GROMACS .gro file of C-alpha atoms in nm:
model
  299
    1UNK     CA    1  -1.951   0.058   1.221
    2UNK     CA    2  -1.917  -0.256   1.084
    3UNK     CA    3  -1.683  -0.250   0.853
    4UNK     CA    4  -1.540  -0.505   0.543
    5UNK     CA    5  -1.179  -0.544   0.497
    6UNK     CA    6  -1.064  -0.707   0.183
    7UNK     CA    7  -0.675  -0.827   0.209
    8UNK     CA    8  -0.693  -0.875   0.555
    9UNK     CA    9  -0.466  -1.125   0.596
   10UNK     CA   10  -0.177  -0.937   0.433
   11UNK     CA   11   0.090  -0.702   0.652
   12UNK     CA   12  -0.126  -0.403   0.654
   13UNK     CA   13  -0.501  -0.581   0.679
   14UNK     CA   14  -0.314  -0.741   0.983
   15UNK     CA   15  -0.248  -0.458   1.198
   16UNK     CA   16  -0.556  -0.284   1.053
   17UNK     CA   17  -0.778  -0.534   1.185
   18UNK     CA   18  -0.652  -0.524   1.503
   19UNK     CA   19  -0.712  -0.137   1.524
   20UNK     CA   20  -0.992  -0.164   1.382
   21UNK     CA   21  -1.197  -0.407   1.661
   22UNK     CA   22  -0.987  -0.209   1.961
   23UNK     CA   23  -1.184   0.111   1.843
   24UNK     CA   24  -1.506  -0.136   1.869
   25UNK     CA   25  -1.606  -0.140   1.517
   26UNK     CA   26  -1.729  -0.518   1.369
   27UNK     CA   27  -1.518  -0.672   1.105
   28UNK     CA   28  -1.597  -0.875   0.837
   29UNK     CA   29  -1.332  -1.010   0.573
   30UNK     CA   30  -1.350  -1.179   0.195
   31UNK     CA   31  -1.144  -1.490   0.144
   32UNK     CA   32  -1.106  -1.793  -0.091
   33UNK     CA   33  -1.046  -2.004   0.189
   34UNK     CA   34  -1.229  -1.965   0.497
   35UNK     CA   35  -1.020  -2.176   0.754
   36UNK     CA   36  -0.705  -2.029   0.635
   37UNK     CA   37  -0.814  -1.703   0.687
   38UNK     CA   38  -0.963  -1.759   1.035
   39UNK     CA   39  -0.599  -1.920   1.129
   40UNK     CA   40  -0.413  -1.620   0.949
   41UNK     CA   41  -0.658  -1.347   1.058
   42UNK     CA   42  -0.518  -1.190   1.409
   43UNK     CA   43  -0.824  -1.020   1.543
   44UNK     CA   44  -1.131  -1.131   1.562
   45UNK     CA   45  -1.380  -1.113   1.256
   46UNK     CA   46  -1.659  -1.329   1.009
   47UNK     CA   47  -1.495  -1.412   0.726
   48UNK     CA   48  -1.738  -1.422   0.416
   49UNK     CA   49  -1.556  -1.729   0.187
   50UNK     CA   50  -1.514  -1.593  -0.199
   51UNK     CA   51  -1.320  -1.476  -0.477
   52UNK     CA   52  -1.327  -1.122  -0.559
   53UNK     CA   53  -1.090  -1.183  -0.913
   54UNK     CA   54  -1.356  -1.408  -1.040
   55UNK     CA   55  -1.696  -1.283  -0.952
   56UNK     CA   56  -1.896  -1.112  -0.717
   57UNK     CA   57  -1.965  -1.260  -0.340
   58UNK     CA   58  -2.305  -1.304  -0.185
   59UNK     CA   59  -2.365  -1.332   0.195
   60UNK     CA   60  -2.596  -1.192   0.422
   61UNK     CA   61  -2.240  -1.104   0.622
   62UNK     CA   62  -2.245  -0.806   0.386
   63UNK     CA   63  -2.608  -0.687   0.398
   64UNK     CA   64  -2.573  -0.442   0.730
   65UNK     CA   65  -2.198  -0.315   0.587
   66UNK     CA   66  -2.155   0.068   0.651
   67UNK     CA   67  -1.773   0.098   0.544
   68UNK     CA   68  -1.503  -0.115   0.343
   69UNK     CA   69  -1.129  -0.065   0.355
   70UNK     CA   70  -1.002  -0.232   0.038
   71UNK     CA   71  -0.646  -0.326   0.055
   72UNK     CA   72  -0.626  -0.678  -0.154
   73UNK     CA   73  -0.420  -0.702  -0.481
   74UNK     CA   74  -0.138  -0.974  -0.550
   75UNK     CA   75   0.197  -0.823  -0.435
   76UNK     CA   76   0.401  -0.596  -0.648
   77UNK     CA   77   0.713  -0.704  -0.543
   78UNK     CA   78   0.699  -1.103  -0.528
   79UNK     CA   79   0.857  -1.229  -0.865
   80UNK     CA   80   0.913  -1.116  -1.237
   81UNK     CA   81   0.658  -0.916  -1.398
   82UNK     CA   82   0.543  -1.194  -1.674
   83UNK     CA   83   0.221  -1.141  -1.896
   84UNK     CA   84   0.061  -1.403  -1.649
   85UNK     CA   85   0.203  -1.172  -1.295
   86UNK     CA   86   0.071  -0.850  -1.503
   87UNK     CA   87  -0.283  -1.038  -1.575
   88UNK     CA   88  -0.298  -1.119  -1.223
   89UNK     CA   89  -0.175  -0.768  -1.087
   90UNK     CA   90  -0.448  -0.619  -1.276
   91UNK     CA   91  -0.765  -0.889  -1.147
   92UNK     CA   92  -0.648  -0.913  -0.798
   93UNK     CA   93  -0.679  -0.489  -0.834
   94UNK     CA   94  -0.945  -0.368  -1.058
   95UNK     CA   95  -1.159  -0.620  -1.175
   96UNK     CA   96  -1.160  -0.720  -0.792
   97UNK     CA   97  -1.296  -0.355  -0.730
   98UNK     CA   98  -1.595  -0.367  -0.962
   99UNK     CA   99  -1.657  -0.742  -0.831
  100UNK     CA  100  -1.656  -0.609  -0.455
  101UNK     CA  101  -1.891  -0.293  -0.559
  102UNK     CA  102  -2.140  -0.516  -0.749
  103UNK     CA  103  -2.113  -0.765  -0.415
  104UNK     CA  104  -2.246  -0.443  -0.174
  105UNK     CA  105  -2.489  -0.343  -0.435
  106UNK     CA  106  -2.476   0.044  -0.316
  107UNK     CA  107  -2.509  -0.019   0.074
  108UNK     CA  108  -2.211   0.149   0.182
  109UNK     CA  109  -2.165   0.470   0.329
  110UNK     CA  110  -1.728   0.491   0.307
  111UNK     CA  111  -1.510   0.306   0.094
  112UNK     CA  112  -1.129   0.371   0.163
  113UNK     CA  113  -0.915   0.202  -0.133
  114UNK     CA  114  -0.571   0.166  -0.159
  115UNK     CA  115  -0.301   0.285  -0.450
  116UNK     CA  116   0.046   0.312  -0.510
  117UNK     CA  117   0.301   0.609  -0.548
  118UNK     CA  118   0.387   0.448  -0.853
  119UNK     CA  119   0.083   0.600  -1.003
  120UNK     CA  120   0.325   0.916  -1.105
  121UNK     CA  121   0.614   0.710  -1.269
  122UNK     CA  122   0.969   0.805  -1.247
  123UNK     CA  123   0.944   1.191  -1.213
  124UNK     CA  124   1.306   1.275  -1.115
  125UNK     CA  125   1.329   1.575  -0.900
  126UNK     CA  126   0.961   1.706  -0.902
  127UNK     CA  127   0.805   1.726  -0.590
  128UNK     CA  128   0.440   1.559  -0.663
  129UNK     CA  129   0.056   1.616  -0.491
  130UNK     CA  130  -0.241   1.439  -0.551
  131UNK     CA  131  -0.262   1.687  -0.827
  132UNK     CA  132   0.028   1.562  -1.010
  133UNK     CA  133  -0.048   1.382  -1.363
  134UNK     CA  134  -0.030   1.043  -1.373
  135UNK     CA  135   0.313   0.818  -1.510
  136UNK     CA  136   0.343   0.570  -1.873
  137UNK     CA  137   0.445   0.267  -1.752
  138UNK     CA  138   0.287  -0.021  -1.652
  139UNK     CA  139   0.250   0.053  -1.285
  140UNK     CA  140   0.118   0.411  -1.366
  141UNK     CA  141  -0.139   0.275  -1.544
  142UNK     CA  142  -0.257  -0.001  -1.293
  143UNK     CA  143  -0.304   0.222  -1.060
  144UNK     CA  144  -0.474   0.468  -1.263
  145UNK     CA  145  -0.752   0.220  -1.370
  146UNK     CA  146  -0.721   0.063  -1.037
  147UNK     CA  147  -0.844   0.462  -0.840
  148UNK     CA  148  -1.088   0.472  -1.162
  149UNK     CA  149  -1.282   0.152  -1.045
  150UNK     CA  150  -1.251   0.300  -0.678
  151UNK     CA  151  -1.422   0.611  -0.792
  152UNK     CA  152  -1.717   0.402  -0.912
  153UNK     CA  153  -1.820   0.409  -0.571
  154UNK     CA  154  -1.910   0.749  -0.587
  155UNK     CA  155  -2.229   0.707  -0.813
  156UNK     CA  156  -2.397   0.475  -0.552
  157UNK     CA  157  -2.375   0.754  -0.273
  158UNK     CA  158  -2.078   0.625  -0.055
  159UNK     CA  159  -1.788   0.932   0.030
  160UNK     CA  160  -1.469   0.740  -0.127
  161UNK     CA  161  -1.114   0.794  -0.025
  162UNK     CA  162  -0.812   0.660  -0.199
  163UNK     CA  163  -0.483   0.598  -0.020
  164UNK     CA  164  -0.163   0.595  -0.287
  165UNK     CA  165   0.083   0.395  -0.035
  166UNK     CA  166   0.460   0.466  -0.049
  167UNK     CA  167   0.693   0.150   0.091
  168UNK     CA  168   0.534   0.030   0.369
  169UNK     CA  169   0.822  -0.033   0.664
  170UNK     CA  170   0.717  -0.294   0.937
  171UNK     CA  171   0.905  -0.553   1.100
  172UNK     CA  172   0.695  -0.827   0.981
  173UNK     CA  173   0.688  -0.813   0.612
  174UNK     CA  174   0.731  -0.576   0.304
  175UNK     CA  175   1.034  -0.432   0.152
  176UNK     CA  176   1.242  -0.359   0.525
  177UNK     CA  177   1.204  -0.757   0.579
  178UNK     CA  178   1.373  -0.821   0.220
  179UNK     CA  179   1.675  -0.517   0.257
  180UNK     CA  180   1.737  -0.644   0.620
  181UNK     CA  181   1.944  -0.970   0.584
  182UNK     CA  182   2.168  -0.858   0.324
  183UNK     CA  183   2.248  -0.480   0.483
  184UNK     CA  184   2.283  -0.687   0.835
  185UNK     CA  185   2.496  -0.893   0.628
  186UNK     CA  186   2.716  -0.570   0.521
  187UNK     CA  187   2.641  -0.646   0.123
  188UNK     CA  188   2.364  -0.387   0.107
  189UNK     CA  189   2.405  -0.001  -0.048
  190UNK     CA  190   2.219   0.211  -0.305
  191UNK     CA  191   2.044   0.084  -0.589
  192UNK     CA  192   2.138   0.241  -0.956
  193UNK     CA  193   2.299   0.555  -0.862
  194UNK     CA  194   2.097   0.588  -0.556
  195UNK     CA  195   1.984   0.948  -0.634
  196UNK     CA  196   1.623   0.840  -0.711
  197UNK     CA  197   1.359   0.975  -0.403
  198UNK     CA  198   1.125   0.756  -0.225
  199UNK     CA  199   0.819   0.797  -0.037
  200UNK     CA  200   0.779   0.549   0.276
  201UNK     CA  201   0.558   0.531   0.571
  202UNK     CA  202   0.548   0.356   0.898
  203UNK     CA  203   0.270   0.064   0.927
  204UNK     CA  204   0.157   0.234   1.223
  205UNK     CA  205   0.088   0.599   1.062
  206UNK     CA  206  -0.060   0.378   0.785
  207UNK     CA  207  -0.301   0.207   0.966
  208UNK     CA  208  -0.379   0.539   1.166
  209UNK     CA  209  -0.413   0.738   0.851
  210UNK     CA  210  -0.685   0.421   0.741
  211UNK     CA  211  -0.858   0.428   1.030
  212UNK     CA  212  -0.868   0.810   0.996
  213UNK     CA  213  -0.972   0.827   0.688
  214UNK     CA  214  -1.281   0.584   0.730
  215UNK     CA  215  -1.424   0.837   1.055
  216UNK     CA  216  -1.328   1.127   0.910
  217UNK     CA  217  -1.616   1.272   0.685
  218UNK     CA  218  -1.440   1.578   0.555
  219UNK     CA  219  -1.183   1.335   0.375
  220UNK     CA  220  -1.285   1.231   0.058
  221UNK     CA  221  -1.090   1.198  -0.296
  222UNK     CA  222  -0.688   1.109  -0.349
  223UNK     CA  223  -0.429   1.117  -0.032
  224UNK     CA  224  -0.019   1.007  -0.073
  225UNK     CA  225   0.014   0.800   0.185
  226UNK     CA  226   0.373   0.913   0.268
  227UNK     CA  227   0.577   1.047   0.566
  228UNK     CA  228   0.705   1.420   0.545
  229UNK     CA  229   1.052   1.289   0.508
  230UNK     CA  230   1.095   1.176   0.162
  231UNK     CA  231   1.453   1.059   0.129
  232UNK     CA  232   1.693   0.956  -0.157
  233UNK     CA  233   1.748   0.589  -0.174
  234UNK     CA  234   2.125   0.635  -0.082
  235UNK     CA  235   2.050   0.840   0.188
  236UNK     CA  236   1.740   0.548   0.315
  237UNK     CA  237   2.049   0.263   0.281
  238UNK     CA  238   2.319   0.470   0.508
  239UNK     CA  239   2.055   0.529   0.761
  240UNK     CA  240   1.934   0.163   0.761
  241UNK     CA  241   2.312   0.047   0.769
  242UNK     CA  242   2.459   0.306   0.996
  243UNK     CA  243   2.130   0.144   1.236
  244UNK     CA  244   2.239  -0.198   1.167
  245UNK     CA  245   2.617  -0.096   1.235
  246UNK     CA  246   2.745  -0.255   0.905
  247UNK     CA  247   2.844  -0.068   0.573
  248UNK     CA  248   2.677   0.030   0.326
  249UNK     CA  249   2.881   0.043   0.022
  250UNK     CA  250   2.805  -0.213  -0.224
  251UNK     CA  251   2.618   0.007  -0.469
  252UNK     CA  252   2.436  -0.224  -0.713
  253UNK     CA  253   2.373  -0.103  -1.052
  254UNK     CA  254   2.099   0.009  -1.230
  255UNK     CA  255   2.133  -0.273  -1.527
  256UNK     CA  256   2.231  -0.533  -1.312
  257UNK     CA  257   1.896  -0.447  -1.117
  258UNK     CA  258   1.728  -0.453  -1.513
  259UNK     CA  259   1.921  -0.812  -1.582
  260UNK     CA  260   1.753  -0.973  -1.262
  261UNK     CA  261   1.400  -0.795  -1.209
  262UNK     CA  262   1.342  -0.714  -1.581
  263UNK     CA  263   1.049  -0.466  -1.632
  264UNK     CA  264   1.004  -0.467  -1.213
  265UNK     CA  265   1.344  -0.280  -1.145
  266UNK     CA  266   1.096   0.027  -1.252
  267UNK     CA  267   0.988   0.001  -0.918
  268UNK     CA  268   1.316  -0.002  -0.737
  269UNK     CA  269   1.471   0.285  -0.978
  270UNK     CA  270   1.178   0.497  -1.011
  271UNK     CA  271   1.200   0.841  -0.830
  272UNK     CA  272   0.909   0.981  -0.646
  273UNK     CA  273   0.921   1.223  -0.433
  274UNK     CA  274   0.564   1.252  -0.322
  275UNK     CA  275   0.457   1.529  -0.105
  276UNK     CA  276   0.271   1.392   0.276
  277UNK     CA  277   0.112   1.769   0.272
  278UNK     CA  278  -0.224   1.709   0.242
  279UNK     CA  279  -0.269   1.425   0.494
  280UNK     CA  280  -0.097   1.641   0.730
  281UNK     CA  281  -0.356   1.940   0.660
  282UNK     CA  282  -0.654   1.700   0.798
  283UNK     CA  283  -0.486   1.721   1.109
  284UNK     CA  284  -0.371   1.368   1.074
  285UNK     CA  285  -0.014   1.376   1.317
  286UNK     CA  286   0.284   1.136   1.199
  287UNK     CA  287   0.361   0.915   1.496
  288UNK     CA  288   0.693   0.868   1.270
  289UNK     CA  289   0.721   1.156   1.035
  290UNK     CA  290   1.152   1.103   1.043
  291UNK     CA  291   1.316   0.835   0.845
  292UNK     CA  292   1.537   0.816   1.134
  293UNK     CA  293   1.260   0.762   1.409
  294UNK     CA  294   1.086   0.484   1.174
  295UNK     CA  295   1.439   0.284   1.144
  296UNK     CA  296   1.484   0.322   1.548
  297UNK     CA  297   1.197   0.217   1.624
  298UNK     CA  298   1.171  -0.104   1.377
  299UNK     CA  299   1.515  -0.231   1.415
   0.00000   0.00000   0.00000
């Protein structure tokens, strides 16, 4: 197919890319600037040159598009969650959405977006599906108006699938690249009281699960995209340190995490301990589905 990939430049988009054009589809990719994204782009591709935040893009790149995988939105993680990060969390996200469904004016036959775990909130010790209710806090809320937008898609004929991402591990970006230096360092350990679950997946199984869920026909509607190992965050630091062969004792505490990150530190205390079930029942098969085989194989 030929196939539009918004955020391709990012970690995932990437890697995605790449799989993508080895199983022979054609790519095509939105940017705001066209020769940065040829230079940054690592497959090859046509890069249409626009701003999805702002309005929507016209090209005759996009007139012959069967399938989009739509993975842009300004990172979660990069800074303190101001009124002007929150404005732009929520146009790079779901404004962007309706701008990129109003720019294929009802052409496309699969849309595959992307969410966030963080759609449930902190939920303590309740195991949570795609049927789980949605959180109250900021994040929650993003990403249910972000899936709402996604869902538009629907009405113009197109079988949508939305991907709600646990942390992504790779070597070349993401949260592993940030907790890295400081557990090589031996000044890394759990954060708050380290009982709080996380979902995770592998940028490989990622990608694979995308690529999946853009052939696949019987997969439509909400997926976690999560490993069957959902760990505690204590437990995800001794692993990573035992790895590294440094300790992993310097537990850092919950307001201290609140003092530097403000209203973010929801996203490192939050627990979520989203259930990988029903990606597994599509027959999808985790190349990594062990916390321990991830770590091995990234560090």
């Amino acid at each position: 197919m030929k196939i539009l990939v918004t955020g391709a430049t990012g970690m995932v988009g990437r890697e995605l890319g790449k799989a993508l054009v080895a199983a022979g589809h054609r790519v095509v990719i939105v940017s705001r600037d066209r020769e940065s994204a040829e230079k940054k782009s690592s497959f090859p591709c046509e890069v249409v040159e626009g701003d999805l935040t702002a309005a929507p893009v016209s090209s005759h790149f996009l007139d012959d598009v069967e399938g989009v995988i739509h993975l842009m939105g300004e990172p979660i993680a990069k800074g303190r969650w101001t009124d002007s990060k929150k404005k732009k969390l929520v146009q790079t996200r779901v404004r962007a959405t309706r701008h990129l469904r109003q720019s294929l004016g009802g052409r496309v036959k699969v849309v595959v977006s992307t969410s966030a775990v963080g759609f449930y909130g902190d939920r303590g010790e309740e195991l949570l599906t795609e049927e789980s209710a949605p959180g109250s806090d900021f994040l929650a809320r993003l990403c249910v108006d972000w899936e709402r937008e996604a869902k538009e898609f629907e009405k113009e004929g197109a079988r949508v699938v939305c991907l709600r991402l646990g942390m992504v591990l790779s070597k070349t970006g993401g949260a592993l690249a940030e907790m890295r230096p400081p557990a090589k360092a031996g000044v890394a350990g759990p954060l708050g009281d380290g009982r709080q679950w996380m979902g995770w997946i592998h940028i490989d199984d990622l990608v694979g699960l995308y690529v999946q869920a853009l052939g696949l026909p019987e997969m439509t509607g909400i997926y976690n995209a999560v490993a069957p190992d959902p760990v505690r965050n204590e437990d995800f630091m001794k692993c990573l340190t035992r790895l590294l062969h440094r300790p992993g004792f310097m537990r850092t505490p919950a307001f201290l995490l609140k003092l530097l990150f403000g209203e973010k530190s929801t996203v490192l205390l939050a627990s979520q301990k989203a259930s990988g079930q029903k990606a597994l029942a599509t027959g999808f098969r985790f190349r990594f589905p062990s916390l321990e085989q991830a770590l091995k194989n990234l560090i």
